[in-house]
Structures are given as structure tokens and as C-alpha cells.
Amino acid sequence: MLELKNIQKTFNAGTINEKKAINGLNLTLENGDFVTVIGGNGAGKSTILNLIAGVFPVDQGTIHLNGFNLTGLPEHKRAKYLGRVFQDPMMGTAATMGIEENLALAYRRGKTRGLGSGITAAEREIYREKLATLGLGLEERMTSKVGLLSGGQRQALTLLMATLQKPDLLLLDEHTAALDPKTADKVLQLTEEIVARDGLTTLMVTHNMKHAIQYGNRLIMMDAGRVVVDIRGEEKKNLSVRDLLEKFNIENDRMLLSE
Ligand SMILES: Nc1ncnc2c1ncn2[C@@H]1O[C@H](COP(=O)(O)OP(=O)(O)O)[C@@H](O)[C@H]1O
Ligand SMILES: [Mg+2]
């Protein structure tokens, strides 16, 4: 279970660029919750994911994961509990390294054995099987440099890496926004499969309202650094984009553009 209590975050405090990004945010996720997160530009969606991951510290409030207090922990010490995929396909993988080397790095996350000791045949077999589940033929290209892959292939690989060691929480920040619609759908499908298969607790930011409705068991909307809408269960299943727009009166929001 993830528990965010009264989180506050201001950037550039005391300067002309001061910005209150998160303003008393409370959010509790049950284990296995797959929560989609929507909200206008600057609502604080990425910031909250970054605060959970420890990219920067909270000003106030607490972050607990499965009863464990993460609040004061540096980013690298939280990494072993978390899987992350960002919008930019270039960020999650090492371009100059091979597919299997990237997977080996992910596989060794939080373990002492580095890449120096080489990839064993047994590991290679695990990677091959995992890659095959993506249905992209990457299992036949295990030594190819990741830089040669398409954006969609890289995001699929990043997703695989983020979930290779089952994370306690999966954080997805508009991870399909840079992909063409068909590829985005494919990566979202894969996301849903992996989340369901491993029962992963997941926060998925999207600017696409259809996707926010279609995926997950719960939908939250953020505005001005808080959760302003929280819909789950049957209500979420019956939700339409029109409902969302009417109910919350956000017709002019940029989210409309990507409907
Ligand atoms: N590292 C940072 N330094 C300064 N301001 C930031 C930083 N990250 C985010 N902000 C500001 O905080 C607000 C929330 O940003 P963000 O969480 O990225 O919004 P979004 O909901 O679009 O992901 C915005 O006004 C943004 O400009
Ligand atoms: Mg963002």
C-alpha cells in the first residue's frame, strides 16, 4: 500500500520563480490498484511521481510504501522498490548497450553483482522468454544495440526492465505520449498485461482521457497540486469522456485535444 499524507512541494521558494507544485496532497493506494492520473499542464502529476521516487525531497508530509517510511530516503535507495517509465523513450535504456545488457542491468537492480561478471546462459534464457512476451521479435536481437530500436520498442523494453524484478510500485509518466497512436496502444496493452499478470500497484499518468478511462480500476484528476477527483469501481467502468468533461467542467483543457 502507498500512503501519501499532506504532501507539500514548492519549487524556487522565496524567488520570483516560486511555484507551489504540490499543495497538501493526500492519496492512498491499495495493493494492486491500477490508478490512472489526469490533470492539466502543470497540475503536479510528474512532480508527485518524482517525489515518490525521491528525485527531490518533499517540503512537508510523508510517503509510506507497505508501511515503510520512504520520506527521507535518497533516490537510489528507493529504486529497488520502484519501477519507472518516463515519456522520453531515450531515458529508460542505455542506447550504446545491447538489449540483453540493458536487461541484465535491470535484473541486477539492488543486487551486489554488477555487469562485470558477465551474463550467464541461464539469465540469457530468462531474458529471451521475457522478451518473447512482448511479441516484438526482440528475443531474436538480444545483442543489438538499443539505440537501433524504434521509440515503441524502447518503451516496451523499458517497461520490461522496470518490471523484471517485481516492483512494489510502478510509476508511468505519459510513457506512451511520444509514440504514434498504434504503437501507443500496443505499449498500453503490454502495460495492462504486465500489471495484471504481476498484480502491480501502478500510477499511470496520461493526458489521454480515453486511456485514463479504459485502463486501471481507479482514476484520479489533479489540479493545482491536489487530487480533485477520485473515481473507482463501477463508477469508473461506466465513465465516458463526455461524463468527465461535463462533470468536471474542463472543456478548455488541453486533454480535450488528445481525445
Ligand atoms: N524541477 C522543477 N523546478 C522548478 N519547477 C518545477 C520543477 N518541476 C516542476 N516544476 C513546476 O511545478 C509545476 C508542476 O509541474 P509538473 O508536475 O511537471 O506538472 P504536470 O502535471 O504537467 O506533470 C509546474 O508549474 C512546473 O513548472
Ligand atoms: Mg508531467
Short mmCIF file of C-alpha atoms and ligand atoms in Angstrom, two decimals:
data_model
loop_
_atom_site.label_atom_id
_atom_site.label_comp_id
_atom_site.label_asym_id
_atom_site.label_seq_id
_atom_site.Cartn_x
_atom_site.Cartn_y
_atom_site.Cartn_z
CA MET A 1 0.00 0.00 0.00
CA LEU A 2 1.16 3.51 -0.90
CA GLU A 3 0.26 6.28 1.50
CA LEU A 4 0.91 9.95 0.70
CA LYS A 5 -0.02 12.27 3.54
CA ASN A 6 -0.29 16.04 3.33
CA ILE A 7 2.49 16.41 0.76
CA GLN A 8 3.75 19.92 0.06
CA LYS A 9 6.31 20.93 -2.55
CA THR A 10 7.31 24.41 -3.63
CA PHE A 11 9.99 25.00 -6.27
CA ASN A 12 12.30 28.02 -6.11
CA ALA A 13 10.88 29.14 -2.78
CA GLY A 14 11.46 32.79 -1.99
CA THR A 15 12.35 33.74 -5.57
CA ILE A 16 10.35 35.35 -8.33
CA ASN A 17 10.00 31.88 -9.85
CA GLU A 18 8.38 30.43 -6.73
CA LYS A 19 5.90 27.73 -7.68
CA LYS A 20 3.74 25.69 -5.31
CA ALA A 21 3.59 22.46 -7.29
CA ILE A 22 2.01 20.19 -4.66
CA ASN A 23 -0.37 21.64 -2.11
CA GLY A 24 -1.48 19.32 0.67
CA LEU A 25 -1.89 16.20 -1.42
CA ASN A 26 -3.33 13.07 0.19
CA LEU A 27 -3.56 9.75 -1.63
CA THR A 28 -3.77 6.14 -0.52
CA LEU A 29 -3.43 3.24 -2.95
CA GLU A 30 -4.37 -0.32 -2.04
CA ASN A 31 -2.06 -3.07 -3.20
CA GLY A 32 -2.95 -4.00 -6.76
CA ASP A 33 -4.61 -0.66 -7.52
CA PHE A 34 -4.01 0.47 -11.10
CA VAL A 35 -4.64 4.20 -10.93
CA THR A 36 -4.70 6.47 -13.96
CA VAL A 37 -3.79 10.10 -13.33
CA ILE A 38 -5.05 13.00 -15.42
CA GLY A 39 -4.86 16.76 -14.98
CA GLY A 40 -3.92 19.85 -16.92
CA ASN A 41 -0.43 21.00 -17.75
CA GLY A 42 1.38 21.92 -14.54
CA ALA A 43 -1.16 20.21 -12.26
CA GLY A 44 1.67 18.43 -10.44
CA LYS A 45 1.41 14.94 -11.95
CA SER A 46 5.09 14.49 -12.76
CA THR A 47 6.11 16.19 -9.53
CA ILE A 48 4.19 13.72 -7.40
CA LEU A 49 5.81 10.79 -9.20
CA ASN A 50 9.22 12.43 -8.76
CA LEU A 51 8.56 12.97 -5.05
CA ILE A 52 7.62 9.31 -4.63
CA ALA A 53 10.80 8.28 -6.44
CA GLY A 54 12.92 10.70 -4.41
CA VAL A 55 14.19 12.76 -7.35
CA PHE A 56 13.80 15.68 -4.94
CA PRO A 57 12.60 15.79 -1.32
CA VAL A 58 9.14 16.79 -0.07
CA ASP A 59 8.90 20.05 1.91
CA GLN A 60 6.31 18.52 4.18
CA GLY A 61 4.31 15.34 4.51
CA THR A 62 5.12 11.64 4.46
CA ILE A 63 5.43 8.84 1.93
CA HIS A 64 4.94 5.27 3.09
CA LEU A 65 5.13 2.16 0.93
CA ASN A 66 3.90 -1.06 2.52
CA GLY A 67 4.25 0.52 5.94
CA PHE A 68 7.84 1.54 5.28
CA ASN A 69 8.68 5.23 5.55
CA LEU A 70 10.38 6.33 2.31
CA THR A 71 10.17 10.05 3.02
CA GLY A 72 13.81 10.68 3.92
CA LEU A 73 15.37 8.00 1.73
CA PRO A 74 17.62 9.05 -1.20
CA GLU A 75 16.54 8.14 -4.72
CA HIS A 76 18.96 5.25 -5.17
CA LYS A 77 17.70 3.56 -2.02
CA ARG A 78 14.08 3.75 -3.19
CA ALA A 79 14.90 2.43 -6.64
CA LYS A 80 14.69 -1.20 -5.64
CA TYR A 81 11.04 -0.82 -4.63
CA LEU A 82 10.02 1.10 -7.72
CA GLY A 83 9.69 0.61 -11.46
CA ARG A 84 9.63 3.75 -13.59
CA VAL A 85 8.93 4.56 -17.21
CA PHE A 86 9.06 8.13 -18.50
CA GLN A 87 7.69 9.84 -21.57
CA ASP A 88 11.00 10.01 -23.41
CA PRO A 89 11.96 6.65 -24.98
CA MET A 90 15.62 7.71 -24.78
CA MET A 91 15.64 7.90 -20.99
CA GLY A 92 14.91 4.43 -19.68
CA THR A 93 17.54 2.46 -21.58
CA ALA A 94 21.23 2.74 -22.43
CA ALA A 95 21.48 3.31 -26.19
CA THR A 96 25.04 2.13 -26.68
CA MET A 97 24.46 -1.13 -24.84
CA GLY A 98 22.81 -4.28 -26.15
CA ILE A 99 19.26 -5.38 -25.33
CA GLU A 100 20.50 -8.21 -23.10
CA GLU A 101 22.96 -5.93 -21.31
CA ASN A 102 20.17 -3.47 -20.55
CA LEU A 103 18.06 -6.30 -19.18
CA ALA A 104 21.00 -7.56 -17.11
CA LEU A 105 21.36 -4.12 -15.52
CA ALA A 106 17.67 -4.14 -14.62
CA TYR A 107 17.91 -7.73 -13.37
CA ARG A 108 20.75 -6.78 -11.03
CA ARG A 109 18.97 -3.72 -9.68
CA GLY A 110 19.53 -3.68 -5.92
CA LYS A 111 21.88 -6.66 -6.07
CA THR A 112 25.62 -6.60 -5.49
CA ARG A 113 26.68 -8.47 -8.62
CA GLY A 114 27.47 -5.98 -11.39
CA LEU A 115 27.68 -6.49 -15.13
CA GLY A 116 31.40 -7.20 -14.92
CA SER A 117 30.82 -10.85 -14.15
CA GLY A 118 29.04 -11.36 -17.46
CA ILE A 119 25.62 -12.67 -18.40
CA THR A 120 25.09 -16.37 -17.72
CA ALA A 121 23.34 -18.74 -20.11
CA ALA A 122 20.55 -19.17 -17.57
CA GLU A 123 19.99 -15.41 -17.41
CA ARG A 124 20.02 -15.16 -21.18
CA GLU A 125 17.24 -17.73 -21.29
CA ILE A 126 15.15 -15.69 -18.83
CA TYR A 127 15.62 -12.56 -20.93
CA ARG A 128 14.73 -14.40 -24.11
CA GLU A 129 11.47 -15.64 -22.59
CA LYS A 130 10.59 -12.23 -21.18
CA LEU A 131 11.33 -10.50 -24.49
CA ALA A 132 9.18 -13.03 -26.34
CA THR A 133 6.17 -11.99 -24.22
CA LEU A 134 6.37 -8.53 -25.83
CA GLY A 135 5.59 -10.03 -29.22
CA LEU A 136 8.02 -7.68 -30.98
CA GLY A 137 10.64 -10.22 -32.04
CA LEU A 138 13.27 -8.63 -29.79
CA GLU A 139 14.24 -12.07 -28.48
CA GLU A 140 15.96 -12.62 -31.83
CA ARG A 141 18.00 -9.41 -31.44
CA MET A 142 19.39 -9.78 -27.92
CA THR A 143 22.82 -8.37 -28.74
CA SER A 144 21.53 -5.47 -30.88
CA LYS A 145 22.28 -2.02 -29.57
CA VAL A 146 19.21 -0.45 -28.01
CA GLY A 147 19.91 2.76 -29.95
CA LEU A 148 18.80 0.91 -33.10
CA LEU A 149 15.29 0.27 -31.76
CA SER A 150 12.21 2.35 -32.50
CA GLY A 151 10.66 4.52 -29.79
CA GLY A 152 7.89 1.99 -29.22
CA GLN A 153 10.32 -0.91 -28.98
CA ARG A 154 12.40 1.06 -26.49
CA GLN A 155 9.38 1.89 -24.33
CA ALA A 156 8.32 -1.77 -24.37
CA LEU A 157 11.84 -2.75 -23.34
CA THR A 158 11.91 -0.08 -20.63
CA LEU A 159 8.61 -1.41 -19.30
CA LEU A 160 10.04 -4.91 -19.23
CA MET A 161 13.14 -3.64 -17.40
CA ALA A 162 11.03 -1.70 -14.89
CA THR A 163 9.08 -4.84 -14.02
CA LEU A 164 11.77 -7.52 -14.35
CA GLN A 165 12.22 -7.50 -10.59
CA LYS A 166 8.62 -7.14 -9.48
CA PRO A 167 8.42 -3.57 -8.10
CA ASP A 168 6.22 -2.66 -5.11
CA LEU A 169 5.02 0.29 -7.16
CA LEU A 170 5.12 1.03 -10.88
CA LEU A 171 5.29 4.70 -11.92
CA LEU A 172 4.41 5.53 -15.52
CA ASP A 173 4.64 9.17 -16.62
CA GLU A 174 2.97 9.66 -20.01
CA HIS A 175 5.03 6.72 -21.17
CA THR A 176 3.21 6.44 -24.49
CA ALA A 177 2.81 10.16 -25.24
CA ALA A 178 5.78 10.29 -27.62
CA LEU A 179 4.60 7.30 -29.66
CA ASP A 180 2.32 7.18 -32.69
CA PRO A 181 -1.25 6.10 -31.79
CA LYS A 182 -0.90 2.50 -32.95
CA THR A 183 2.37 1.96 -31.13
CA ALA A 184 0.98 3.74 -28.06
CA ASP A 185 -1.94 1.30 -28.00
CA LYS A 186 0.43 -1.65 -28.27
CA VAL A 187 2.59 -0.42 -25.39
CA LEU A 188 -0.52 0.29 -23.29
CA GLN A 189 -1.78 -3.21 -23.99
CA LEU A 190 1.54 -4.61 -22.84
CA THR A 191 1.37 -2.42 -19.77
CA GLU A 192 -2.06 -3.76 -18.89
CA GLU A 193 -0.91 -7.36 -19.40
CA ILE A 194 2.17 -6.97 -17.20
CA VAL A 195 0.29 -5.08 -14.47
CA ALA A 196 -2.47 -7.72 -14.42
CA ARG A 197 -0.08 -10.68 -14.58
CA ASP A 198 2.05 -9.47 -11.67
CA GLY A 199 -0.75 -7.66 -9.81
CA LEU A 200 1.36 -4.50 -9.76
CA THR A 201 0.29 -1.42 -7.84
CA THR A 202 0.52 1.25 -10.53
CA LEU A 203 0.25 5.01 -11.02
CA MET A 204 -0.08 5.86 -14.71
CA VAL A 205 -0.10 9.50 -15.78
CA THR A 206 -1.74 10.11 -19.15
CA HIS A 207 -3.01 13.16 -20.99
CA ASN A 208 -5.38 10.96 -22.94
CA MET A 209 -8.78 10.79 -21.24
CA LYS A 210 -9.86 7.74 -23.21
CA HIS A 211 -6.82 5.85 -21.96
CA ALA A 212 -7.42 7.09 -18.42
CA ILE A 213 -10.94 5.67 -18.55
CA GLN A 214 -10.07 2.48 -20.41
CA TYR A 215 -7.22 1.34 -18.18
CA GLY A 216 -6.99 0.70 -14.45
CA ASN A 217 -9.54 0.33 -11.66
CA ARG A 218 -9.36 3.89 -10.42
CA LEU A 219 -8.95 7.35 -11.94
CA ILE A 220 -7.75 10.49 -10.24
CA MET A 221 -7.65 14.00 -11.55
CA MET A 222 -5.14 16.50 -10.23
CA ASP A 223 -5.40 20.26 -10.21
CA ALA A 224 -3.11 22.81 -8.58
CA GLY A 225 -1.15 20.16 -6.72
CA ARG A 226 -4.05 18.24 -5.23
CA VAL A 227 -6.32 15.34 -6.04
CA VAL A 228 -9.65 16.88 -7.05
CA VAL A 229 -11.42 13.83 -8.46
CA ASP A 230 -11.20 10.19 -7.41
CA ILE A 231 -13.35 7.65 -9.22
CA ARG A 232 -13.23 3.88 -8.88
CA GLY A 233 -15.10 0.61 -9.27
CA GLU A 234 -18.41 0.56 -11.12
CA GLU A 235 -18.47 4.32 -11.46
CA LYS A 236 -15.16 4.23 -13.29
CA LYS A 237 -16.27 1.35 -15.53
CA ASN A 238 -19.31 3.32 -16.66
CA LEU A 239 -17.44 6.58 -17.19
CA SER A 240 -17.26 8.24 -20.61
CA VAL A 241 -15.02 11.06 -21.78
CA ARG A 242 -18.16 13.20 -22.07
CA ASP A 243 -19.02 12.43 -18.41
CA LEU A 244 -15.59 13.52 -17.34
CA LEU A 245 -15.77 16.72 -19.33
CA GLU A 246 -19.28 17.58 -18.19
CA LYS A 247 -18.85 16.55 -14.62
CA PHE A 248 -15.68 18.45 -14.07
CA ASN A 249 -16.13 21.27 -16.49
CA ILE A 250 -12.73 21.14 -18.11
CA GLU A 251 -13.75 21.66 -21.72
CA ASN A 252 -10.90 24.02 -22.41
CA ASP A 253 -8.23 21.81 -21.01
CA ARG A 254 -5.55 20.52 -23.33
CA MET A 255 -6.67 17.00 -22.51
CA LEU A 256 -9.56 17.59 -24.88
CA LEU A 257 -7.15 17.90 -27.75
CA SER A 258 -5.96 14.34 -27.37
CA GLU A 259 -9.43 12.82 -27.04
N1 LIG B 1 12.32 20.77 -11.14
C1 LIG B 1 11.46 21.80 -11.16
N2 LIG B 1 11.90 23.06 -10.91
C2 LIG B 1 11.05 24.10 -10.92
N3 LIG B 1 9.73 24.00 -11.18
C3 LIG B 1 9.23 22.77 -11.44
C4 LIG B 1 10.07 21.63 -11.45
N4 LIG B 1 9.31 20.54 -11.76
C5 LIG B 1 8.05 21.03 -11.91
N5 LIG B 1 8.01 22.35 -11.72
C6 LIG B 1 6.78 23.20 -11.80
O1 LIG B 1 5.81 22.62 -10.94
C7 LIG B 1 4.53 22.64 -11.56
C8 LIG B 1 4.01 21.24 -11.73
O2 LIG B 1 4.78 20.59 -12.73
P1 LIG B 1 4.59 19.10 -13.18
O3 LIG B 1 4.44 18.22 -12.00
O4 LIG B 1 5.68 18.77 -14.13
O5 LIG B 1 3.18 19.18 -13.96
P2 LIG B 1 2.44 18.09 -14.86
O6 LIG B 1 1.11 17.85 -14.19
O7 LIG B 1 2.24 18.76 -16.18
O8 LIG B 1 3.28 16.88 -14.94
C9 LIG B 1 4.70 23.39 -12.87
O9 LIG B 1 4.38 24.73 -12.67
C10 LIG B 1 6.17 23.21 -13.17
O10 LIG B 1 6.66 24.28 -13.95
MG MG B 2 4.22 15.87 -16.50
#
